[in-house]
mmCIF file of C-alpha atoms in Angstrom:
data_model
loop_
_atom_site.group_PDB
_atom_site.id
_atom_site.type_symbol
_atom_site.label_atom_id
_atom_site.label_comp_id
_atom_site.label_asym_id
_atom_site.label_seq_id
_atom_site.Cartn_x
_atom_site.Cartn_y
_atom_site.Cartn_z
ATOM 1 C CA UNK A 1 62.498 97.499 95.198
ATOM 2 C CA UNK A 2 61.505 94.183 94.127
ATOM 3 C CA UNK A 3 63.916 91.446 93.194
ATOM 4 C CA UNK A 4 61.565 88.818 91.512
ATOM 5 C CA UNK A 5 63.813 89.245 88.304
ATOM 6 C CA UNK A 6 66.823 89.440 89.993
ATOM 7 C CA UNK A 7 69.783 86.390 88.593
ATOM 8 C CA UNK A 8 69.853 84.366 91.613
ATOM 9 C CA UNK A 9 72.658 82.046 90.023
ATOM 10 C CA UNK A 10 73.447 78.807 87.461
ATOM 11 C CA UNK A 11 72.429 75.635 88.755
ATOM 12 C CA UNK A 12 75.790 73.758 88.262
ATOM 13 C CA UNK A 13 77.928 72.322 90.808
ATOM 14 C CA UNK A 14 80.573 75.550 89.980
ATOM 15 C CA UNK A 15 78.303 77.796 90.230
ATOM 16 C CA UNK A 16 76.574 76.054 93.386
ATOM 17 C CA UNK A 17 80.585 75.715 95.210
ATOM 18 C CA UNK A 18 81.150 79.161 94.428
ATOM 19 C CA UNK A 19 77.994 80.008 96.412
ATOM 20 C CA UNK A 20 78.720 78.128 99.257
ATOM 21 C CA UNK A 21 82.441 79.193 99.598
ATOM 22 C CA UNK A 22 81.061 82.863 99.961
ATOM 23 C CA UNK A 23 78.498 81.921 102.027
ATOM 24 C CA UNK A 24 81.025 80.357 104.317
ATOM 25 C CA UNK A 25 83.530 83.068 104.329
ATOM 26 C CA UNK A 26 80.701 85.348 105.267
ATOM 27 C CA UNK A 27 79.757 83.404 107.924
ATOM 28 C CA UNK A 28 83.009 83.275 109.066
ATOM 29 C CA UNK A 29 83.670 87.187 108.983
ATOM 30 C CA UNK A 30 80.673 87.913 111.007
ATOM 31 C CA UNK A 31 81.249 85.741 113.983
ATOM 32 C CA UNK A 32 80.783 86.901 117.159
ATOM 33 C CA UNK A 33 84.678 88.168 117.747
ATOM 34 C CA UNK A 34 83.788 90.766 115.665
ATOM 35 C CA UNK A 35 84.060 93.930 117.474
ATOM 36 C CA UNK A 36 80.973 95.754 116.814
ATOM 37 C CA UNK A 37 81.895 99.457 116.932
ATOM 38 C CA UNK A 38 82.493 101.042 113.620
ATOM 39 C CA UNK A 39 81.367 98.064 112.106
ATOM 40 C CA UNK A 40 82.361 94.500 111.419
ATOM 41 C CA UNK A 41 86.459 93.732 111.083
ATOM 42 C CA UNK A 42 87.757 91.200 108.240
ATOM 43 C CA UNK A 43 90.337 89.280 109.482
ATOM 44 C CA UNK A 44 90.133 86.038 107.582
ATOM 45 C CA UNK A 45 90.854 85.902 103.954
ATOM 46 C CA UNK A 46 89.238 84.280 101.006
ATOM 47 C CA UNK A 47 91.392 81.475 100.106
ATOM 48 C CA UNK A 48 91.320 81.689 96.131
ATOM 49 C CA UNK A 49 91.678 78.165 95.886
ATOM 50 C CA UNK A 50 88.003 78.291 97.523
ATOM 51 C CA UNK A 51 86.628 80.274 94.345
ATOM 52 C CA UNK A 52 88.569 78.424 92.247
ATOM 53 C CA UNK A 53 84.939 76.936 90.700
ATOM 54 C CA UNK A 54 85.047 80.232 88.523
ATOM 55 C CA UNK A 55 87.281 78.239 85.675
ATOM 56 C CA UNK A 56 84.824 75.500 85.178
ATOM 57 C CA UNK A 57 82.307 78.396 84.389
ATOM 58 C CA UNK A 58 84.880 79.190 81.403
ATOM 59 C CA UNK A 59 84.415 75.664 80.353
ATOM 60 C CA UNK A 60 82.643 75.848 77.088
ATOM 61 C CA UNK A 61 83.112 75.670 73.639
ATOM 62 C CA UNK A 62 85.713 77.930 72.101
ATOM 63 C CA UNK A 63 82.774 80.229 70.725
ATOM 64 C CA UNK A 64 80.202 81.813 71.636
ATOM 65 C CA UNK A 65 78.747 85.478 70.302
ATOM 66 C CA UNK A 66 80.265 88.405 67.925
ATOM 67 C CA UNK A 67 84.002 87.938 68.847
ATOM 68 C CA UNK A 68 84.539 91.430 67.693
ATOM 69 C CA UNK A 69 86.762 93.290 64.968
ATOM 70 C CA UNK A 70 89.951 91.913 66.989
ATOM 71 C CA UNK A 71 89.073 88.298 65.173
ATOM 72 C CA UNK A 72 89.040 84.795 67.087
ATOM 73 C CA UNK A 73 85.989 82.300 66.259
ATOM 74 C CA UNK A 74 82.347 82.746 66.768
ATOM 75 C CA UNK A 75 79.652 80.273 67.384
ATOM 76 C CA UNK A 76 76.971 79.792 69.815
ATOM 77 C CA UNK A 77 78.162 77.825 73.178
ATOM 78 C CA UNK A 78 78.930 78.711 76.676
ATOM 79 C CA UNK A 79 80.294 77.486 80.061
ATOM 80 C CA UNK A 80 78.448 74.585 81.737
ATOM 81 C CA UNK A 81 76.325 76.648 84.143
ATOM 82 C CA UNK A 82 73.117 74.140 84.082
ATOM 83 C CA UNK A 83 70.908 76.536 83.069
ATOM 84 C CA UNK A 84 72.486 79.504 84.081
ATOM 85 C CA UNK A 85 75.167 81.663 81.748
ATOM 86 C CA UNK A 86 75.987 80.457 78.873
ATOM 87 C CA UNK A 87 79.705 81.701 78.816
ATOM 88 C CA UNK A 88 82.845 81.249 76.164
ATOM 89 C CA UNK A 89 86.340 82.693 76.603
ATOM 90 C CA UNK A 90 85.860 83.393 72.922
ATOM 91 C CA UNK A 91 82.220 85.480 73.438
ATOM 92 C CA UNK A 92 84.991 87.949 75.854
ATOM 93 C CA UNK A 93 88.232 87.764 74.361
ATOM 94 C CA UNK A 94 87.675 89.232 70.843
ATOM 95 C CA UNK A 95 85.651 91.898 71.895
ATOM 96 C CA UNK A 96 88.284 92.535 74.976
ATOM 97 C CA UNK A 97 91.634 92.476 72.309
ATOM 98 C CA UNK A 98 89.620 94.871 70.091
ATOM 99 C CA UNK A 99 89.022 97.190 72.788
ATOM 100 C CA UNK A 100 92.239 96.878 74.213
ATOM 101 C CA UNK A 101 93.320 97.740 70.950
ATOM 102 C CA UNK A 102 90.942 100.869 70.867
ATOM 103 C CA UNK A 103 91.918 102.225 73.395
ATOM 104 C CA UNK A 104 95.444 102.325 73.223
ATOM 105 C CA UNK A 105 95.005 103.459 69.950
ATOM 106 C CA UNK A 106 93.253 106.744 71.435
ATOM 107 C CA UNK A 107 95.757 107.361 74.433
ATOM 108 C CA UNK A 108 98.237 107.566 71.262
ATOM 109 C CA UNK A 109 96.478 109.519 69.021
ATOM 110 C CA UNK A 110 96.219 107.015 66.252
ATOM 111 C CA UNK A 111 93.638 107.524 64.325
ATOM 112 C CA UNK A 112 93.886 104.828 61.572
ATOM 113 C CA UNK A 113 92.734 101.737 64.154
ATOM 114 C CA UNK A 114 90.061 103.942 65.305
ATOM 115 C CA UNK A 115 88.594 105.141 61.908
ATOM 116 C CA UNK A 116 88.767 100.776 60.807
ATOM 117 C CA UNK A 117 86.578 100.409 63.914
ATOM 118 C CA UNK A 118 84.285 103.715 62.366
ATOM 119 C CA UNK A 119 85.690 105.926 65.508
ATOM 120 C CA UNK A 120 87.143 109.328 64.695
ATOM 121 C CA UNK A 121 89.638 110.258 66.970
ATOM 122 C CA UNK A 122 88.792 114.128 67.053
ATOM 123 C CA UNK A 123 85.319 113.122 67.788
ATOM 124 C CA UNK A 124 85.668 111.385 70.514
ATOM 125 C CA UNK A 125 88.695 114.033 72.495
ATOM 126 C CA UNK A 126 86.025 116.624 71.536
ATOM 127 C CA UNK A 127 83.447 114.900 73.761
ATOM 128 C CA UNK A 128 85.688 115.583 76.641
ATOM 129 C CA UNK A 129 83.286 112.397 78.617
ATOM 130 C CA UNK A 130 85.885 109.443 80.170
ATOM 131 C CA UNK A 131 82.451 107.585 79.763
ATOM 132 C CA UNK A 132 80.630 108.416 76.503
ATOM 133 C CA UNK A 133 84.172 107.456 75.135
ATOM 134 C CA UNK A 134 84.211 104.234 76.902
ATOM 135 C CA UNK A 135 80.684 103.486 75.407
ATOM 136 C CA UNK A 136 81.808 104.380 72.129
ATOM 137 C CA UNK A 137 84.614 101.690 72.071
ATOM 138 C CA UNK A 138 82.785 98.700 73.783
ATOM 139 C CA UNK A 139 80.219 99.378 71.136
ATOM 140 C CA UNK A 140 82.774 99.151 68.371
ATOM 141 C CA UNK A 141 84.337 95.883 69.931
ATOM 142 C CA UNK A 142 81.458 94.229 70.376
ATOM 143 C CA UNK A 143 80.043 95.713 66.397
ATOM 144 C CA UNK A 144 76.658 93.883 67.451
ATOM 145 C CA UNK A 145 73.327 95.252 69.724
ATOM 146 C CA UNK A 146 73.520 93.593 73.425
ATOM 147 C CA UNK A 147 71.250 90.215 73.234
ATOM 148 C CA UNK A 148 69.778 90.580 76.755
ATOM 149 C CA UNK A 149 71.246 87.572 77.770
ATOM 150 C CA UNK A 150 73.319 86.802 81.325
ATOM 151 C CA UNK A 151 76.919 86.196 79.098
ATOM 152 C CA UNK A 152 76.430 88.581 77.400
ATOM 153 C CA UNK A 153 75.525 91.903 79.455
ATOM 154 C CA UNK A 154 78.893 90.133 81.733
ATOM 155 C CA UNK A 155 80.743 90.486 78.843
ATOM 156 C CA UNK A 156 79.903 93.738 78.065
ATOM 157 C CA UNK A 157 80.757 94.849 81.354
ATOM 158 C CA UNK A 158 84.306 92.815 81.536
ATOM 159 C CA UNK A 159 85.123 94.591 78.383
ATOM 160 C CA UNK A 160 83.554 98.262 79.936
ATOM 161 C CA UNK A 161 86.073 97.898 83.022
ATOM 162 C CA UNK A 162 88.631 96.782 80.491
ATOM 163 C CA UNK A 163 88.350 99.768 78.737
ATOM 164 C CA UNK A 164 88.494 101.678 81.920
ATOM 165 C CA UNK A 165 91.633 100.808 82.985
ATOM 166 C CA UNK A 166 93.135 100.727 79.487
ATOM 167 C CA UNK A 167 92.594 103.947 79.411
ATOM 168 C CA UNK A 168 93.871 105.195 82.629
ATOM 169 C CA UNK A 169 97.823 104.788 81.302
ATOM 170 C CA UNK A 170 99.283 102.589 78.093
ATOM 171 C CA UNK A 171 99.545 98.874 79.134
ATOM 172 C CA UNK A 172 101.464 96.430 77.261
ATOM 173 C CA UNK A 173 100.022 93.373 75.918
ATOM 174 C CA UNK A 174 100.423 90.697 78.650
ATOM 175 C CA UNK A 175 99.226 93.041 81.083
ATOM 176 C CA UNK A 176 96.116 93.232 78.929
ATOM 177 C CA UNK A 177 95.746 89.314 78.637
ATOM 178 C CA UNK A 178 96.348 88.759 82.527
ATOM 179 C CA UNK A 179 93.805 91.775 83.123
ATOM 180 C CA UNK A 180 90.709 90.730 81.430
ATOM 181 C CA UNK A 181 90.972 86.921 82.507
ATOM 182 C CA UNK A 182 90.860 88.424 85.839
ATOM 183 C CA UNK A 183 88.113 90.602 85.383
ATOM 184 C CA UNK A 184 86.412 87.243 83.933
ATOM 185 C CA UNK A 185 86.918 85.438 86.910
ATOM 186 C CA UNK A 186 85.918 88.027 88.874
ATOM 187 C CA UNK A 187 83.098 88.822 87.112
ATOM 188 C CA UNK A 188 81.716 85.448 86.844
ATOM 189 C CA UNK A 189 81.998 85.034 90.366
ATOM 190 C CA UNK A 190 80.280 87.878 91.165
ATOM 191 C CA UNK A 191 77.310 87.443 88.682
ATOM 192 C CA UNK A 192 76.581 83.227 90.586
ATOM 193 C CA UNK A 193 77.290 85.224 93.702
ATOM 194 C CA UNK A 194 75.757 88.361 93.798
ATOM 195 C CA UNK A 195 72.602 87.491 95.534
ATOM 196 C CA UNK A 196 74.088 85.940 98.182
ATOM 197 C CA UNK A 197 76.179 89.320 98.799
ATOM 198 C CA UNK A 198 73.019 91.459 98.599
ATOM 199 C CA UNK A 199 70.955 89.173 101.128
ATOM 200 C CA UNK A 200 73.985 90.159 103.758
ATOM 201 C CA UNK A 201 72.962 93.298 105.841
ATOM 202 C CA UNK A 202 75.918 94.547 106.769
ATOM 203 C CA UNK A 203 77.359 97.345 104.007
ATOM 204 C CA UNK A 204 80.994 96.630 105.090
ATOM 205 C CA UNK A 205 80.798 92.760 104.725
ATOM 206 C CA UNK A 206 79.094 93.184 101.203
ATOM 207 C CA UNK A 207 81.957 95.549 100.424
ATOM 208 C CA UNK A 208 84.465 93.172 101.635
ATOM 209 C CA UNK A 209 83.547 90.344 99.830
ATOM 210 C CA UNK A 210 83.367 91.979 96.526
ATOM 211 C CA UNK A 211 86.964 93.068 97.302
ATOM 212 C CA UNK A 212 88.005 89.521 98.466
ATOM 213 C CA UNK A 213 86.474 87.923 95.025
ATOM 214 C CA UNK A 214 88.371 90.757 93.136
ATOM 215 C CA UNK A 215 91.701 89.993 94.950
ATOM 216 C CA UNK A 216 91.246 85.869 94.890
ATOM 217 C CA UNK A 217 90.514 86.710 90.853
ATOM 218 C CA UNK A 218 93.772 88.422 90.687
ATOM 219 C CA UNK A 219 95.810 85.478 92.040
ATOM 220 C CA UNK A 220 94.445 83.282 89.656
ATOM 221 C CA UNK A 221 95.084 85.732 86.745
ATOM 222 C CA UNK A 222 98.959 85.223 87.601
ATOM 223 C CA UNK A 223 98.681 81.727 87.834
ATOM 224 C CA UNK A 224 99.616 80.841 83.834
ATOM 225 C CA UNK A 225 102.139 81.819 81.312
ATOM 226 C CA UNK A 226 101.527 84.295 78.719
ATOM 227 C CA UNK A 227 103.580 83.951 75.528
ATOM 228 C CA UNK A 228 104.920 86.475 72.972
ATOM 229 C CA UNK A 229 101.619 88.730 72.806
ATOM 230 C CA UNK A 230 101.475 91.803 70.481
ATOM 231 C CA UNK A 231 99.466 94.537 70.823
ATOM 232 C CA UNK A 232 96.836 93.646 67.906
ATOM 233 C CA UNK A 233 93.448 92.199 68.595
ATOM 234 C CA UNK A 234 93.933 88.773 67.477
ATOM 235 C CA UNK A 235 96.968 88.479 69.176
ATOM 236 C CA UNK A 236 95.494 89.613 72.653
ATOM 237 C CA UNK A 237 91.860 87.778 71.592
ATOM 238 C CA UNK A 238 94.044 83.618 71.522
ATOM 239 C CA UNK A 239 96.437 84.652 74.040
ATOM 240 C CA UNK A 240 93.491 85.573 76.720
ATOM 241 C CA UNK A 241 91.729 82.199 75.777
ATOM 242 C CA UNK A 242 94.878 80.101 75.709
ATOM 243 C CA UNK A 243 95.091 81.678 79.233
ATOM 244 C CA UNK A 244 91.707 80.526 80.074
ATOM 245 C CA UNK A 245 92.529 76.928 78.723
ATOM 246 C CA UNK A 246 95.670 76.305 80.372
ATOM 247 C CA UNK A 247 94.140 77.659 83.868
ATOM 248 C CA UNK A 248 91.327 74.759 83.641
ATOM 249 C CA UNK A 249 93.891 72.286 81.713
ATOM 250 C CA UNK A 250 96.087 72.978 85.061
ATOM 251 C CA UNK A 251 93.703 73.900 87.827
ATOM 252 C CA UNK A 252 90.617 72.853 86.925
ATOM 253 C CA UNK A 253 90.232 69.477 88.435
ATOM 254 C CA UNK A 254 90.999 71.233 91.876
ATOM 255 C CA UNK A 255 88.582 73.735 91.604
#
């Protein structure tokens, strides 16, 4: 398979760091004390602090795409990825407090935010598909056709695995707001990054970094406050971009 169209990555310095930091940890995780049998062992961590170039990717004006039925603003804008992503908080966080929303609303059984978003509730049991329902939702957040760009095919995809885990058991709101500004760190990481991990050979060291962005995104998900959050869309929607503010206002000269 060819991969002359494949996103090899923004040209920022962010983007750039966040390249190099995985391309030293992998060095690092296949030296030479590696026992070969069974395959390579992880013993060294990825510092979070060394991804922590994922916030400036978050950078950019406070729109950015539909923002969804949840509310929050919308305007064209993204992160400072040099010609790479254009990414907003705001282009993930309506869509993501909508969905949120959604979903909860169908783990209930309540069918009067579903039927505002054009979902009916006894359509969508009677499909008996995890998946087709997921679809169904993101669609509704999102209430616009995918624009083939980078941002936002990522956000539709933070807002899928959103969805996901939203529906696996009822979460309350700060959960929610902590959840999708990890899966937006992760995510971002993994879109600047994901070449890098595919040029690596070795199926277990590809595995393990995926796992090692997904855990560094998680510390840095718990690294702000979230105030009183409700579980409406345009609660969720400001309280998952104040999160994303404060993290850079805090952190983002050290990343």
């Amino acid at each position: 398979m060819g991969t002359s169209g494949v996103y090899k990555g923004g040209g920022g310095a962010a983007a750039a760091g966040l390249r190099d930091a995985l391309s030293d940890w992998l060095d690092s995780a296949s030296a030479p004390s590696a026992p070969a049998a069974g395959g390579p062992t992880i013993d060294g961590r990825l510092d979070p602090k060394r991804v922590g170039g994922a916030l400036r990717l978050w950078s950019g004006p406070s729109g950015g795409g539909r923002s969804g039925r949840a509310g929050g603003s919308g305007s064209s804008g993204g992160g400072r990825s040099s010609g790479g992503a254009q990414r907003s908080a705001a282009r993930v966080a309506g869509p993501a407090g909508s969905a949120a929303t959604l979903s909860t609303a169908y783990l209930r059984g309540e069918r009067a935010p579903l039927e505002a978003a054009g979902l009916d509730l006894d359509e969508l049991r009677a499909l008996d598909d995890p998946l087709e329902v997921r679809r169904r939702i993101v669609e509704a957040a999102f209430e616009s056709e995918p624009d083939s760009t980078i941002a936002d095919g990522e956000a539709r995809l933070i807002v899928a695995d959103l969805v996901t885990w939203t529906l696996e058991t009822p979460r309350d709101p700060a959960q929610i707001v902590r959840h999708t500004v990890e899966l937006m760190i992760a995510r971002s990481i993994l879109t600047e990054v994901g070449d890098r991990i595919r040029q690596e050979p070795r199926a277990a060291l590809r595995r393990s970094a995926e796992d090692e962005i997904r855990l560094a995104a998680k510390a840095w998900a718990m690294r702000f406050d979230v105030a009183a959050v409700t579980l409406d869309g345009p609660s969720i929607s400001a309280a998952v971009q104040t999160g994303v503010t404060d993290l850079l206002a805090i952190y983002g000269d050290e990343s």
